[in-house]
Amino acid sequence: ARDTTLARMLRMVEDSRTRRAPSERTIEKFTRYYTPAILALALGLALFPPIVLHASWSEWAYHGMVILLISCPCAFVISTPVTIVAALASAARQGVLVKGGAFLEEAARIRALALDRHGILTRGRPEVARRIALAPEAARHLAQWEDWRASEGGTFALTPRRAAEGGLTGAAAAAIDELTAEGWTVEPSRDSYGVYLEGFCDNPRRESRTAVQDLTALGVAPIVLFTGDPWPAARAAAHAAGIEHVQAELLPGEKADLVRGLVHQHRHVAMAGDCTADAPAVAAASLGISLGLPASDLIRESADVVVMGSGLGKVAFLVRHARRTLRVIRQNIAFALLMKVAFLLAALFGVATLWMAVAADMGAT
């Protein structure tokens, strides 16, 4: 299993190389026209004065060579991809695997975040808080409901709303209402003595509130909780993390629809999930994040970013890291442009020499 996981991670790294950032594509388009134009300019400068004005061939060939060296696009060409590769490697060392430069740039532009509850706002280690034994008739009704859930895909939790949709009534439905009202999530269990409904307590992460505050300070707002868990458990987790916007008892398709609504409203939206039920919502976001080591294979394949760890802290790191990457790219391009403009002006006034041109080109690179 470990070898399989390693192979999958290596494949993701290989795939990331083919998903180039928009800035990389922009620079490539720019140099596609810039390079021939500079070659034509240098050639014209070397040939026009000697042919038309009968100036010195050696002098103007020298000036043409200076212009050609100063204007060489090397610094432009490598400024963005080198920065992107360095940023991807740096993020990977922190346990954040970004599947390409395009997704790294998208992370820098995130304005809203949707997330699941289990394993993200909570510790992901639910413990049985209470158990209610069911009579044979209630157990039979529960089994019928489980068959109905399996026929519907089996990707949603046992909540009062889902119980009613599946026709579960009577003592079993009353027990579900009782357990969820106390703030637990509910799952059926069986042993040799009978059938039970168990209420699970999943304690909130202490660091979630700090991570939410960090993301808000970075301008990521709103932060919303989309979960299939019962309302009381969802509200408790959201309150502990400082999240105001909550939607609970959602089906996977409903989560995806809500994420699409956020994308329509805010354009740049991230969705963080850790289970198969989150996969449609993760795929619907402009940036999908698989969060947590026990995340399912499906959501890792659907996500654009795989975080090898739990909690929201690394999502805040990703946003900061991506924004710093864009700043470095802009600094690289601005530096290369300033160097070239300065030495081109020097060349026009006749004070730039060939060795100065070499120093300007290689120095900027």
Coordinates of C-alpha atoms in Angstrom, one line a residue:
A1 CA 0.0 0.0 0.0
R2 CA 2.9 2.3 0.8
D3 CA 4.5 1.6 -2.6
T4 CA 1.2 2.3 -4.3
T5 CA 0.8 5.7 -2.5
L6 CA 4.4 6.6 -3.4
A7 CA 3.8 5.8 -7.0
R8 CA 0.6 7.9 -7.1
M9 CA 2.4 10.8 -5.5
L10 CA 5.2 10.6 -8.1
R11 CA 2.7 10.5 -10.9
M12 CA 1.1 13.6 -9.5
V13 CA 4.5 15.3 -9.5
E14 CA 5.1 14.3 -13.1
D15 CA 1.6 15.6 -14.1
S16 CA 2.3 18.9 -12.4
R17 CA 5.0 19.6 -15.0
T18 CA 2.5 19.7 -17.8
R19 CA 0.1 22.1 -16.0
R20 CA 1.8 25.3 -16.6
A21 CA 0.9 28.6 -14.9
P22 CA -0.9 31.3 -16.9
S23 CA 2.1 33.6 -16.3
E24 CA 4.4 31.0 -17.9
R25 CA 2.1 30.9 -21.0
T26 CA 2.0 34.7 -21.1
I27 CA 5.8 35.0 -21.1
E28 CA 6.1 32.3 -23.8
K29 CA 3.7 34.2 -26.0
F30 CA 5.5 37.4 -25.4
T31 CA 8.9 35.9 -26.3
R32 CA 7.4 34.3 -29.4
Y33 CA 7.1 37.8 -30.8
Y34 CA 9.8 39.6 -28.8
T35 CA 12.7 37.5 -30.0
P36 CA 12.1 37.8 -33.8
A37 CA 11.5 41.5 -33.3
I38 CA 14.8 42.0 -31.5
L39 CA 16.7 39.9 -34.1
A40 CA 15.2 42.1 -36.9
L41 CA 16.1 45.3 -34.9
A42 CA 19.7 44.2 -34.4
L43 CA 20.1 43.1 -38.0
G44 CA 18.6 46.3 -39.3
L45 CA 20.9 48.4 -37.0
A46 CA 24.0 46.4 -38.3
L47 CA 23.0 46.7 -42.0
F48 CA 21.0 49.9 -42.6
P49 CA 23.7 52.6 -41.7
P50 CA 26.5 50.9 -43.7
I51 CA 24.3 50.2 -46.8
V52 CA 22.3 53.5 -46.8
L53 CA 24.6 56.0 -45.1
H54 CA 27.9 54.3 -46.1
A55 CA 28.9 54.1 -42.4
S56 CA 31.5 51.8 -41.0
W57 CA 30.5 48.1 -41.2
S58 CA 32.5 47.1 -38.2
E59 CA 31.2 49.9 -36.0
W60 CA 27.5 49.2 -36.8
A61 CA 27.9 45.5 -36.6
Y62 CA 29.3 46.1 -33.1
H63 CA 26.3 48.2 -32.2
G64 CA 24.0 45.6 -33.5
M65 CA 25.7 42.9 -31.5
V66 CA 25.4 45.1 -28.3
I67 CA 21.6 45.6 -28.9
L68 CA 21.2 41.8 -29.6
L69 CA 23.0 40.9 -26.3
I70 CA 21.2 43.4 -24.2
S71 CA 17.8 42.4 -25.5
C72 CA 18.3 38.6 -25.2
P73 CA 15.1 37.2 -23.7
C74 CA 16.9 34.7 -21.4
A75 CA 15.9 36.5 -18.2
F76 CA 12.3 36.6 -19.3
V77 CA 12.1 33.0 -20.4
I78 CA 13.5 31.5 -17.1
S79 CA 12.1 34.1 -14.7
T80 CA 8.6 32.4 -14.3
P81 CA 9.3 28.6 -14.7
V82 CA 12.2 28.6 -12.3
T83 CA 10.2 30.5 -9.7
I84 CA 7.2 28.1 -10.2
V85 CA 9.4 25.0 -9.9
A86 CA 11.1 26.3 -6.8
A87 CA 7.7 27.2 -5.3
L88 CA 6.3 23.7 -6.0
A89 CA 9.3 22.0 -4.5
S90 CA 9.2 24.3 -1.4
A91 CA 5.5 23.6 -0.9
A92 CA 6.1 19.8 -1.3
R93 CA 8.7 20.0 1.5
Q94 CA 5.9 21.4 3.7
G95 CA 3.6 18.5 2.8
V96 CA 1.5 20.5 0.3
L97 CA 1.6 18.9 -3.2
V98 CA 0.4 21.3 -5.9
K99 CA -0.4 19.6 -9.2
G100 CA 1.0 22.4 -11.4
G101 CA 1.8 26.0 -11.7
A102 CA -1.7 26.9 -12.8
F103 CA -3.1 25.7 -9.5
L104 CA -0.4 27.6 -7.5
E105 CA -1.4 30.8 -9.2
E106 CA -5.1 30.0 -8.6
A107 CA -4.3 29.6 -4.8
A108 CA -2.9 33.1 -4.8
R109 CA -6.2 34.5 -6.1
I110 CA -8.6 32.6 -3.7
R111 CA -11.3 34.8 -2.3
A112 CA -13.6 32.3 -0.7
L113 CA -13.2 28.9 1.0
A114 CA -15.7 26.1 1.4
L115 CA -14.9 23.1 3.6
D116 CA -16.2 19.9 5.1
R117 CA -16.4 19.3 8.9
H118 CA -15.1 15.8 9.6
G119 CA -11.3 15.6 9.9
I120 CA -10.9 19.3 8.9
L121 CA -12.6 21.3 11.7
T122 CA -12.6 18.2 13.9
R123 CA -9.9 15.7 14.9
G124 CA -11.3 13.0 12.7
R125 CA -11.2 10.5 15.5
P126 CA -14.9 10.1 16.5
E127 CA -15.6 8.3 19.8
V128 CA -18.9 6.7 20.9
A129 CA -20.6 9.1 23.2
R130 CA -24.0 7.3 23.6
R131 CA -25.7 4.2 22.4
I132 CA -29.4 3.4 22.0
A133 CA -30.5 -0.2 21.6
L134 CA -33.3 -0.7 19.1
A135 CA -36.2 -3.1 19.4
P136 CA -36.6 -5.8 16.6
E137 CA -39.2 -3.8 14.7
A138 CA -37.1 -0.6 14.8
A139 CA -34.1 -2.6 13.8
R140 CA -36.0 -3.9 10.7
H141 CA -37.0 -0.4 9.7
L142 CA -33.4 0.7 10.1
A143 CA -32.2 -2.1 7.8
Q144 CA -34.7 -1.1 5.2
W145 CA -33.4 2.5 5.4
E146 CA -29.8 1.2 5.0
D147 CA -30.9 -0.6 1.8
W148 CA -32.4 2.6 0.5
R149 CA -29.2 4.5 1.3
A150 CA -27.1 1.9 -0.6
S151 CA -29.5 2.3 -3.6
E152 CA -28.9 6.1 -3.5
G153 CA -25.1 5.7 -3.6
G154 CA -24.5 5.3 0.2
T155 CA -22.4 8.6 0.4
F156 CA -24.4 10.5 3.0
A157 CA -24.8 10.3 6.8
L158 CA -27.7 9.2 8.9
T159 CA -29.5 12.4 9.8
P160 CA -33.1 13.3 10.7
R161 CA -33.6 14.7 7.2
R162 CA -32.2 11.7 5.4
A163 CA -34.1 9.4 7.7
A164 CA -37.4 11.1 6.7
E165 CA -36.5 10.9 3.0
G166 CA -35.8 7.2 3.3
G167 CA -39.1 6.6 5.1
L168 CA -37.6 5.8 8.5
T169 CA -40.1 6.5 11.2
G170 CA -41.1 5.3 14.7
A171 CA -38.6 4.5 17.5
A172 CA -35.5 4.5 15.2
A173 CA -36.3 8.0 13.9
A174 CA -37.0 9.2 17.5
A175 CA -33.6 7.9 18.6
I176 CA -31.9 9.7 15.7
D177 CA -33.6 12.9 16.7
E178 CA -32.5 12.4 20.3
L179 CA -28.9 11.7 19.5
T180 CA -28.5 14.5 16.9
A181 CA -30.1 17.0 19.2
E182 CA -27.3 16.3 21.7
G183 CA -24.7 17.3 19.0
W184 CA -23.6 13.8 18.0
T185 CA -23.3 12.3 14.5
V186 CA -25.2 9.0 14.2
E187 CA -24.3 5.6 12.7
P188 CA -25.9 2.2 13.1
S189 CA -24.0 -0.7 14.6
R190 CA -24.6 -4.4 15.3
D191 CA -23.3 -7.1 17.5
S192 CA -24.4 -10.5 18.8
Y193 CA -26.8 -8.9 21.2
G194 CA -28.7 -6.6 18.9
V195 CA -28.8 -3.5 16.8
Y196 CA -27.9 0.0 18.0
L197 CA -27.8 3.6 17.0
E198 CA -24.5 5.2 18.2
G199 CA -23.9 8.9 18.7
F200 CA -20.3 9.8 17.9
C201 CA -18.4 12.8 19.4
D202 CA -15.6 14.2 17.2
N203 CA -13.8 16.9 19.2
P204 CA -13.0 20.2 17.4
R205 CA -9.4 21.1 16.5
R206 CA -8.0 23.8 18.7
E207 CA -6.0 25.2 15.8
S208 CA -9.0 25.6 13.5
R209 CA -10.0 29.0 14.9
T210 CA -6.4 30.3 14.4
A211 CA -6.3 29.0 10.9
V212 CA -9.7 30.6 10.1
Q213 CA -8.5 33.9 11.5
D214 CA -5.3 33.7 9.4
L215 CA -7.3 33.0 6.2
T216 CA -9.7 35.9 7.0
A217 CA -6.7 38.2 7.5
L218 CA -5.4 37.1 4.1
G219 CA -8.7 38.3 2.6
V220 CA -10.3 34.8 2.1
A221 CA -13.9 35.5 3.0
P222 CA -16.5 34.1 3.3
I223 CA -15.4 30.8 4.8
V224 CA -18.3 28.4 4.7
L225 CA -19.0 25.0 6.1
F226 CA -20.7 22.5 3.8
T227 CA -21.3 19.2 5.5
G228 CA -23.5 16.1 5.4
D229 CA -23.6 15.9 9.2
P230 CA -26.6 16.9 11.4
W231 CA -27.2 20.6 12.1
P232 CA -26.3 20.6 15.8
A233 CA -22.9 18.9 15.2
A234 CA -22.2 21.3 12.2
R235 CA -23.1 24.4 14.2
A236 CA -20.9 23.3 17.1
A237 CA -17.9 22.7 14.9
A238 CA -18.4 26.0 13.0
H239 CA -18.8 27.9 16.3
A240 CA -15.6 26.5 17.7
A241 CA -13.7 27.5 14.5
G242 CA -15.3 30.9 14.2
I243 CA -17.2 30.2 11.0
E244 CA -20.6 31.9 10.6
H245 CA -21.9 30.4 7.4
V246 CA -23.1 26.8 7.7
Q247 CA -25.0 24.4 5.5
A248 CA -25.7 20.9 7.0
E249 CA -27.3 17.6 6.0
L250 CA -26.2 18.0 2.4
L251 CA -25.9 15.4 -0.3
P252 CA -22.7 15.3 -2.4
G253 CA -24.6 16.9 -5.4
E254 CA -26.0 19.6 -3.2
K255 CA -22.5 20.4 -1.9
A256 CA -21.3 20.7 -5.5
D257 CA -24.2 23.0 -6.4
L258 CA -23.4 25.3 -3.5
V259 CA -19.8 25.5 -4.5
R260 CA -20.7 26.4 -8.1
G261 CA -22.9 29.2 -6.6
L262 CA -19.8 30.5 -4.7
V263 CA -17.7 30.3 -7.8
H264 CA -20.3 32.3 -9.7
Q265 CA -20.4 34.9 -7.0
H266 CA -16.6 35.1 -6.0
R267 CA -15.0 33.5 -9.1
H268 CA -11.9 32.2 -7.2
V269 CA -13.2 29.6 -4.7
A270 CA -11.4 26.7 -2.9
M271 CA -13.1 23.6 -1.6
A272 CA -11.3 21.5 1.0
G273 CA -12.6 17.9 1.7
D274 CA -11.3 14.5 2.8
C275 CA -13.8 11.9 1.7
T276 CA -15.5 10.5 -1.4
A277 CA -18.7 12.5 -0.7
D278 CA -16.7 15.7 -1.1
A279 CA -15.2 14.8 -4.5
P280 CA -18.0 16.4 -6.6
A281 CA -17.7 19.7 -4.6
V282 CA -13.9 19.6 -4.9
A283 CA -14.1 19.1 -8.6
A284 CA -16.6 22.0 -8.9
A285 CA -14.3 24.5 -7.2
S286 CA -11.8 26.7 -9.0
L287 CA -9.2 25.1 -6.6
G288 CA -9.9 21.7 -5.1
I289 CA -8.0 20.7 -2.0
S290 CA -7.7 17.2 -0.6
L291 CA -7.0 17.6 3.1
G292 CA -5.9 14.9 5.5
L293 CA -3.8 11.8 5.3
P294 CA -6.8 9.4 5.4
A295 CA -8.4 11.1 2.4
S296 CA -9.9 8.8 -0.2
D297 CA -8.2 8.0 -3.5
L298 CA -11.1 9.5 -5.4
I299 CA -10.8 12.9 -3.8
R300 CA -7.0 12.9 -4.2
E301 CA -7.5 12.4 -7.9
S302 CA -10.2 15.1 -8.1
A303 CA -8.2 17.7 -6.1
D304 CA -5.7 20.2 -7.5
V305 CA -3.8 20.3 -4.2
V306 CA -3.1 17.4 -1.9
V307 CA -2.2 18.3 1.6
M308 CA -0.4 15.5 3.5
G309 CA -1.7 16.3 6.9
S310 CA -4.8 17.6 8.7
G311 CA -6.2 20.9 9.7
L312 CA -6.6 24.2 8.0
G313 CA -3.2 25.6 8.9
K314 CA -1.5 24.4 5.7
V315 CA -4.3 26.0 3.6
A316 CA -3.3 29.4 5.0
F317 CA 0.3 28.5 4.3
L318 CA -0.6 27.6 0.7
V319 CA -2.3 31.0 0.1
R320 CA 0.6 32.9 1.6
H321 CA 3.1 30.8 -0.3
A322 CA 1.3 31.2 -3.7
R323 CA 1.0 35.0 -3.3
R324 CA 4.7 35.3 -2.4
T325 CA 5.4 33.2 -5.6
L326 CA 3.5 35.7 -7.7
R327 CA 5.3 38.6 -6.1
V328 CA 8.7 37.0 -6.9
I329 CA 7.6 36.4 -10.5
R330 CA 6.7 40.1 -10.9
Q331 CA 10.0 41.1 -9.2
N332 CA 11.9 39.0 -11.7
I333 CA 10.2 40.3 -14.7
A334 CA 10.4 43.9 -13.5
F335 CA 14.1 43.5 -12.8
A336 CA 14.8 42.0 -16.2
L337 CA 12.8 44.9 -17.9
L338 CA 14.6 47.6 -16.0
M339 CA 18.0 46.2 -16.8
K340 CA 17.2 46.0 -20.5
V341 CA 15.7 49.4 -20.7
A342 CA 18.7 51.0 -18.8
F343 CA 21.3 49.4 -21.1
L344 CA 19.3 50.0 -24.2
L345 CA 19.3 53.7 -23.4
A346 CA 23.0 53.5 -22.7
A347 CA 23.4 51.8 -26.1
L348 CA 21.4 54.6 -27.9
F349 CA 23.8 57.2 -26.4
G350 CA 26.8 55.2 -27.5
V351 CA 28.2 54.4 -24.0
A352 CA 27.3 50.7 -23.8
T353 CA 30.0 48.2 -24.6
L354 CA 29.9 44.6 -25.6
W355 CA 31.1 43.4 -22.2
M356 CA 28.5 45.6 -20.5
A357 CA 25.8 44.0 -22.6
V358 CA 27.0 40.5 -21.6
A359 CA 27.0 41.6 -18.0
A360 CA 23.5 43.0 -18.3
D361 CA 22.1 39.9 -19.9
M362 CA 23.8 37.3 -17.7
G363 CA 23.4 39.4 -14.6
A364 CA 19.6 39.7 -15.1
T365 CA 19.4 36.0 -15.9

